[in-house]
């Protein structure tokens, strides 16, 4: 490999100059083996954050990261694997239902997921709330589980996409997440390493997403689709609203609980609305796209009926339990429950909820122990937040707004202080914002009505 001085490459990017492929190879490969330390990589990531990358550099970075490990065999064997990936949100737990749901419909879903990133939660951290669950499966066991059960969820390992595993953990704690080239390379390197034929992306925008506007989400979707097309993977992106947390819970154990409830056909009504309805609706929408992408349904209505029936019949739940067992979950597992909890009440004038700042709520969940402040931090899987309000609902003084869970009672007051700034109330309800904003494919965008 050609040799460079890391500080010179950091300076080059700091000056806004594009890298050669060999320079990117040098940075990534040395970082993976540890000969470029975290402090130099952090400085380079921050330079990329501010200076960006050309489409060519982004494509190279993706390929270099993908080739840092092995690529799964599905596509080479002529088998049609499909997956979904979200660009990250708060309370976004759909992967936990989608993988077993699509597997139960006959799909092949080798889901390679991530941990919490910035203020957003991660599928792997959620799954690790299940006692015994192994989310870093060895490659042969991962492939075998996908082949026998139709799906498995694992993280990047030393064997598959190790570059993303290390870079992801560093970006999480160095405020270098919200960069289109870094997000593209992170998502697409691990998705391409899965050996997929098609991919469905949930590209989020709003206060709890990395892209704050629909137009930035659209740009990110197009960049992701372009990389997929270049590698022969058919990519569909669903643009979805993340202006408030999804569902009833934010955290790890509590989000697994919400998914189990939905897979058992349960609802949870509070203030006249079902707090599971948005999680359920988004899951079904993404399942429709996955079933169509994998050619498991002839058209949208048939896909909707198939997804809804698989959820209602309990087939998705049974598949989820089978996948957990295959990934090491102990028999009859129970989710950890927090020893201390605290209710936060609203103390302003009556009105309507106009804003639930999801990024702030995500950081409050981290403060409670549900995420990491430093890459070596251990997560409190029982920590989290329950929501009692949604944007547009009426609210009165003294009404319950959040329930906080944490093993560390000292964090409750800190999180409460932050959460109070995340809620805004006005005299009128805001205009309703649809959960699904539009669909983007290589052919263009179609707005939902
Ligand atoms: N999801 C990922 O896997 N990587 C990112 O950078 C953002 C969301």
XYZ file of C-alpha atoms and ligand atoms in Angstrom:
457
model
C 0.000 0.000 0.000
C 1.189 3.501 -0.850
C 2.360 5.382 2.284
C 1.213 8.856 3.380
C 1.460 11.016 6.485
C -1.959 11.026 8.236
C -1.531 14.690 9.276
C -0.980 15.667 5.635
C -4.171 13.881 4.574
C -6.094 15.549 7.421
C -4.741 18.910 6.252
C -5.639 18.154 2.628
C -9.252 17.469 3.584
C -9.273 20.443 5.954
C -8.369 22.589 2.930
C -11.330 21.113 1.046
C -9.253 19.181 -1.497
C -10.450 15.823 -2.859
C -8.595 12.651 -1.941
C -7.167 10.072 -4.298
C -8.491 6.534 -3.854
C -5.098 5.414 -2.474
C -5.262 8.104 0.218
C -8.692 6.917 1.369
C -7.435 3.325 1.365
C -4.511 4.392 3.523
C -6.719 6.195 6.081
C -9.335 3.425 6.368
C -7.023 0.417 6.304
C -4.591 1.874 8.852
C -7.460 2.905 11.114
C -8.917 -0.619 11.009
C -5.623 -2.202 12.108
C -4.981 0.513 14.694
C -1.953 2.213 13.136
C -3.958 5.400 12.718
C -5.198 6.303 16.211
C -8.664 7.581 17.104
C -7.445 11.178 17.539
C -6.167 11.434 13.964
C -9.225 9.701 12.539
C -11.501 12.013 14.560
C -9.732 15.062 13.105
C -10.085 13.651 9.584
C -13.781 12.861 10.132
C -14.369 16.433 11.309
C -12.570 17.742 8.198
C -14.844 15.546 6.025
C -17.840 16.779 8.010
C -17.035 20.414 7.164
C -15.531 19.999 3.691
C -17.625 17.124 2.280
C -16.599 14.640 -0.393
C -17.141 14.393 -4.119
C -19.475 11.614 -5.375
C -16.341 9.812 -6.582
C -14.688 9.976 -3.145
C -17.939 8.776 -1.512
C -18.143 5.806 -3.890
C -14.482 4.913 -3.197
C -14.929 5.233 0.560
C -17.992 2.952 0.415
C -16.106 0.299 -1.574
C -13.028 0.474 0.639
C -15.186 0.085 3.755
C -17.187 -2.784 2.202
C -13.950 -4.542 1.211
C -12.517 -4.180 4.732
C -14.223 -7.544 5.367
C -16.040 -10.340 3.567
C -19.154 -10.043 1.405
C -22.018 -12.489 2.126
C -22.721 -15.023 -0.624
C -26.473 -14.571 -1.314
C -26.291 -12.595 -4.559
C -23.442 -14.648 -5.994
C -25.553 -17.762 -5.352
C -28.437 -16.216 -7.318
C -30.581 -15.856 -4.160
C -32.669 -12.720 -3.693
C -31.845 -11.172 -0.321
C -33.611 -7.984 0.732
C -33.072 -5.652 3.663
C -34.178 -2.337 5.107
C -32.061 0.352 6.710
C -33.050 3.521 8.481
C -30.920 6.648 8.468
C -31.666 6.899 12.198
C -34.388 8.230 14.434
C -35.713 8.389 17.975
C -37.943 5.505 19.067
C -37.365 3.942 15.632
C -37.760 0.231 16.309
C -39.237 -1.037 13.034
C -36.280 -3.336 12.189
C -37.176 -5.595 15.105
C -40.584 -6.328 13.576
C -39.683 -6.068 9.896
C -36.965 -8.716 9.845
C -39.164 -11.506 11.243
C -42.232 -10.257 9.361
C -40.573 -10.356 5.937
C -38.802 -13.631 6.812
C -42.200 -15.114 7.767
C -43.495 -14.027 4.331
C -40.769 -16.072 2.634
C -38.077 -13.368 2.360
C -34.346 -13.705 2.969
C -33.289 -10.864 5.309
C -29.617 -10.766 6.359
C -29.920 -7.584 8.406
C -26.642 -5.940 9.358
C -27.575 -3.252 11.873
C -25.823 -0.627 13.977
C -25.631 0.651 17.527
C -26.903 3.982 18.818
C -25.492 6.867 16.811
C -25.534 10.451 18.085
C -28.950 11.073 19.644
C -30.541 8.092 17.824
C -30.978 4.554 19.120
C -29.470 1.448 17.495
C -31.043 -1.908 16.697
C -28.107 -3.840 18.187
C -28.332 -2.068 21.553
C -32.079 -2.751 21.640
C -31.613 -6.440 20.864
C -28.932 -6.769 23.530
C -31.622 -5.967 26.105
C -32.721 -9.579 25.480
C -30.720 -11.796 27.864
C -28.188 -13.966 26.027
C -28.772 -12.372 22.607
C -25.613 -12.390 20.466
C -25.553 -9.540 17.951
C -22.082 -10.169 16.630
C -22.605 -13.520 15.001
C -19.716 -15.196 13.331
C -20.247 -15.036 9.573
C -21.065 -18.741 9.026
C -23.588 -18.758 11.853
C -25.185 -15.561 10.535
C -25.550 -16.981 7.011
C -26.835 -20.299 8.366
C -29.463 -18.552 10.531
C -30.652 -16.505 7.555
C -30.835 -19.668 5.449
C -32.791 -21.677 8.012
C -35.083 -19.001 9.442
C -35.199 -16.446 6.620
C -33.667 -13.706 8.751
C -31.097 -12.722 11.355
C -29.859 -9.429 12.774
C -26.198 -8.912 13.444
C -23.668 -6.117 13.640
C -20.515 -5.434 11.755
C -17.763 -7.768 12.950
C -14.042 -8.215 12.430
C -15.109 -10.355 9.450
C -17.832 -8.182 7.890
C -17.403 -4.429 7.463
C -14.948 -3.891 10.350
C -14.198 -0.407 8.987
C -17.796 0.680 9.582
C -17.803 -0.926 13.028
C -14.858 1.252 14.130
C -15.782 4.433 12.254
C -19.401 4.264 13.430
C -18.349 4.068 17.086
C -15.998 7.029 16.634
C -18.536 9.186 14.758
C -21.091 8.499 17.491
C -19.031 10.346 20.094
C -17.277 13.002 17.987
C -20.326 14.830 16.529
C -19.423 13.741 13.002
C -22.590 11.863 12.118
C -24.615 14.344 10.047
C -22.493 14.224 6.908
C -24.039 12.882 3.689
C -20.830 11.163 2.415
C -20.119 9.563 5.817
C -23.729 8.382 6.211
C -23.755 7.028 2.639
C -20.489 5.133 3.052
C -21.533 3.768 6.451
C -24.946 2.528 5.359
C -24.053 1.293 1.896
C -20.775 -0.434 2.855
C -22.523 -2.719 5.318
C -25.595 -3.190 3.120
C -23.493 -4.084 0.061
C -21.503 -6.488 2.232
C -24.751 -8.376 2.919
C -24.880 -9.566 -0.703
C -28.339 -8.007 -1.236
C -30.338 -7.796 -4.436
C -32.620 -5.061 -3.151
C -32.670 -2.583 -0.316
C -35.397 -0.424 1.189
C -34.244 2.735 2.934
C -36.180 4.664 5.541
C -34.710 8.126 5.057
C -35.889 10.287 7.920
C -36.145 14.041 8.234
C -37.216 16.336 11.055
C -36.140 17.254 14.555
C -35.086 13.696 15.472
C -33.314 12.850 12.219
C -29.827 13.658 10.959
C -31.417 15.395 7.962
C -33.589 18.197 9.289
C -35.535 18.923 6.074
C -37.356 16.846 3.471
C -35.157 18.346 0.771
C -31.938 17.206 2.528
C -33.487 13.766 3.078
C -34.284 13.642 -0.631
C -30.647 14.512 -1.459
C -29.394 11.799 0.898
C -31.837 9.286 -0.636
C -30.580 10.087 -4.137
C -26.941 9.708 -3.070
C -27.691 6.317 -1.443
C -29.675 5.127 -4.462
C -26.850 6.119 -6.806
C -24.340 3.994 -4.874
C -26.786 1.061 -4.841
C -27.389 1.321 -8.597
C -23.646 1.450 -9.240
C -23.365 -1.923 -7.471
C -26.446 -3.456 -9.120
C -28.630 -3.249 -5.982
C -32.179 -1.976 -6.513
C -32.821 0.675 -3.875
C -36.145 2.283 -2.901
C -36.170 5.067 -0.319
C -39.198 6.012 1.745
C -38.970 9.592 3.057
C -40.513 9.632 6.533
C -41.240 12.236 9.167
C -39.185 12.221 12.393
C -40.508 15.428 13.945
C -41.576 13.450 16.991
C -40.398 10.139 18.442
C -41.941 7.059 16.905
C -44.335 5.044 19.052
C -44.707 4.858 22.806
C -41.175 4.217 24.076
C -37.586 5.397 23.561
C -34.813 3.204 24.952
C -33.759 -0.401 24.568
C -35.693 -2.901 26.689
C -38.807 -0.690 26.461
C -38.602 -0.564 22.648
C -38.305 -4.367 22.450
C -41.384 -4.502 24.705
C -43.296 -2.198 22.303
C -42.360 -4.430 19.342
C -43.509 -7.557 21.185
C -46.811 -5.844 22.009
C -47.350 -4.913 18.353
C -46.445 -8.433 17.213
C -48.993 -9.748 19.742
C -51.643 -7.513 18.168
C -51.895 -5.151 21.157
C -52.773 -1.448 21.181
C -52.055 1.103 23.903
C -54.566 3.950 24.224
C -53.752 7.126 26.116
C -55.476 10.474 25.497
C -57.663 8.754 22.894
C -54.874 7.684 20.572
C -53.134 4.368 20.080
C -49.473 5.018 20.888
C -48.443 1.981 18.831
C -50.197 3.137 15.658
C -47.297 5.074 14.060
C -44.762 2.285 14.691
C -47.239 -0.238 13.265
C -48.090 1.936 10.250
C -44.461 2.628 9.349
C -43.537 -1.043 9.756
C -46.319 -2.088 7.374
C -45.296 0.568 4.813
C -41.678 -0.579 4.875
C -42.744 -4.240 4.758
C -44.792 -3.472 1.624
C -41.706 -2.015 -0.066
C -39.581 -5.000 0.993
C -42.140 -7.554 -0.221
C -42.427 -5.751 -3.570
C -38.652 -5.389 -3.859
C -38.161 -9.113 -3.171
C -40.960 -10.007 -5.597
C -42.924 -11.677 -2.800
C -46.115 -9.822 -3.727
C -47.421 -8.769 -7.155
C -48.623 -5.303 -6.170
C -48.950 -2.891 -3.262
C -52.403 -4.016 -2.063
C -51.397 -7.695 -2.056
C -48.201 -6.775 -0.168
C -50.200 -4.766 2.391
C -52.620 -7.664 2.967
C -49.756 -10.162 3.308
C -47.834 -7.978 5.781
C -50.937 -7.238 7.883
C -51.960 -10.899 7.999
C -48.444 -12.036 8.971
C -48.492 -9.585 11.852
C -52.048 -10.448 12.941
C -51.621 -14.231 12.774
C -48.659 -14.190 15.184
C -46.331 -15.555 12.469
C -44.043 -12.504 12.780
C -43.900 -12.921 16.579
C -43.077 -16.636 16.323
C -40.363 -15.872 13.781
C -38.927 -13.146 16.021
C -38.741 -15.577 18.966
C -37.118 -18.213 16.748
C -34.503 -15.716 15.510
C -33.748 -14.627 19.100
C -33.354 -18.266 20.179
C -31.038 -18.963 17.229
C -28.959 -15.919 18.217
C -28.468 -17.197 21.758
C -31.358 -15.670 23.741
C -31.853 -17.688 26.922
C -35.059 -19.781 27.076
C -38.098 -17.887 28.453
C -36.135 -14.635 28.491
C -37.499 -11.629 30.369
C -36.642 -8.047 29.527
C -34.802 -6.024 32.176
C -37.070 -3.646 34.085
C -35.808 -0.390 35.549
C -35.679 -0.224 39.366
C -36.550 3.496 39.413
C -38.973 5.595 37.447
C -40.250 9.131 37.515
C -43.226 10.929 35.952
C -42.705 14.353 34.339
C -45.839 16.546 34.344
C -46.681 19.569 32.245
C -46.665 22.832 34.216
C -47.686 25.466 31.619
C -51.020 26.818 30.368
C -53.560 24.630 28.534
C -53.143 24.369 24.767
C -51.978 21.936 22.088
C -48.626 20.196 21.739
C -46.879 21.940 18.832
C -43.408 20.404 19.125
C -41.686 17.389 20.660
C -38.008 18.033 19.954
C -36.930 14.489 19.189
C -33.199 15.210 19.145
C -33.442 16.637 22.685
C -35.550 13.645 23.754
C -32.923 11.318 22.255
C -30.195 13.052 24.291
C -32.357 12.829 27.443
C -32.592 9.057 26.862
C -28.779 8.942 26.631
C -28.550 10.940 29.865
C -30.737 8.297 31.540
C -28.241 5.627 30.437
C -29.965 4.303 27.279
C -27.054 5.422 25.040
C -23.370 6.299 25.174
C -21.534 9.527 25.954
C -18.190 7.826 25.253
C -17.553 4.868 22.978
C -16.542 2.656 25.942
C -19.702 3.438 27.994
C -21.910 0.532 29.061
C -25.603 0.925 28.308
C -28.341 0.571 30.931
C -30.745 -1.528 28.871
C -33.639 -0.829 31.228
C -33.279 2.966 30.873
C -35.647 4.915 28.655
C -38.624 7.199 28.239
C -42.353 6.587 27.852
C -44.329 9.252 25.994
C -47.842 10.257 26.984
C -48.318 13.042 24.432
C -47.995 13.429 20.669
C -47.845 16.542 18.486
C -51.340 17.971 17.946
C -52.899 16.587 21.152
C -54.534 18.927 23.682
C -52.635 19.325 26.949
C -53.561 20.685 30.369
C -51.535 21.754 33.416
C -50.567 18.773 35.574
C -50.940 16.278 32.724
C -48.404 13.435 32.481
C -45.964 14.006 29.621
C -43.118 11.518 30.089
C -42.239 8.570 32.337
C -38.484 8.176 32.823
C -36.698 4.923 33.609
C -33.122 4.661 34.865
C -30.955 2.569 37.172
C -29.266 5.772 38.224
C -31.826 7.949 40.070
C -29.472 10.959 39.877
C -29.993 11.166 36.126
C -33.775 11.525 36.470
C -33.666 15.214 37.467
C -31.133 16.053 34.728
C -33.220 14.353 32.070
C -36.396 16.000 33.372
C -34.794 19.446 33.023
C -33.793 18.739 29.436
C -37.141 17.174 28.531
C -39.093 20.190 29.718
C -37.336 22.223 27.020
C -38.304 19.640 24.376
C -42.036 20.202 24.725
C -43.699 23.239 23.166
C -47.357 24.112 23.561
C -49.411 26.664 21.614
C -53.009 27.872 21.508
C -53.794 26.048 18.222
C -52.910 22.539 17.039
C -50.236 22.581 14.283
C -51.051 21.418 10.742
C -50.837 17.598 10.699
C -47.604 16.222 9.194
C -47.969 12.876 7.371
C -45.676 10.065 8.542
C -44.861 9.045 4.950
C -43.776 11.966 2.777
C -42.727 10.244 -0.433
C -40.925 7.447 -2.245
C -37.674 7.842 -4.161
C -36.289 5.358 -6.683
C -33.698 5.601 -9.452
C -36.593 6.785 -11.657
C -37.441 9.809 -9.478
C -39.675 10.803 -6.582
C -43.347 10.138 -5.953
C -44.988 12.146 -3.178
C -47.450 10.396 -0.848
C -50.858 12.036 -0.660
N -27.084 4.496 9.904
C -25.854 4.002 9.643
O -25.679 2.804 9.563
N -24.844 4.855 9.473
C -24.994 6.190 9.543
O -24.029 6.894 9.355
C -26.273 6.712 9.821
C -27.308 5.843 10.007
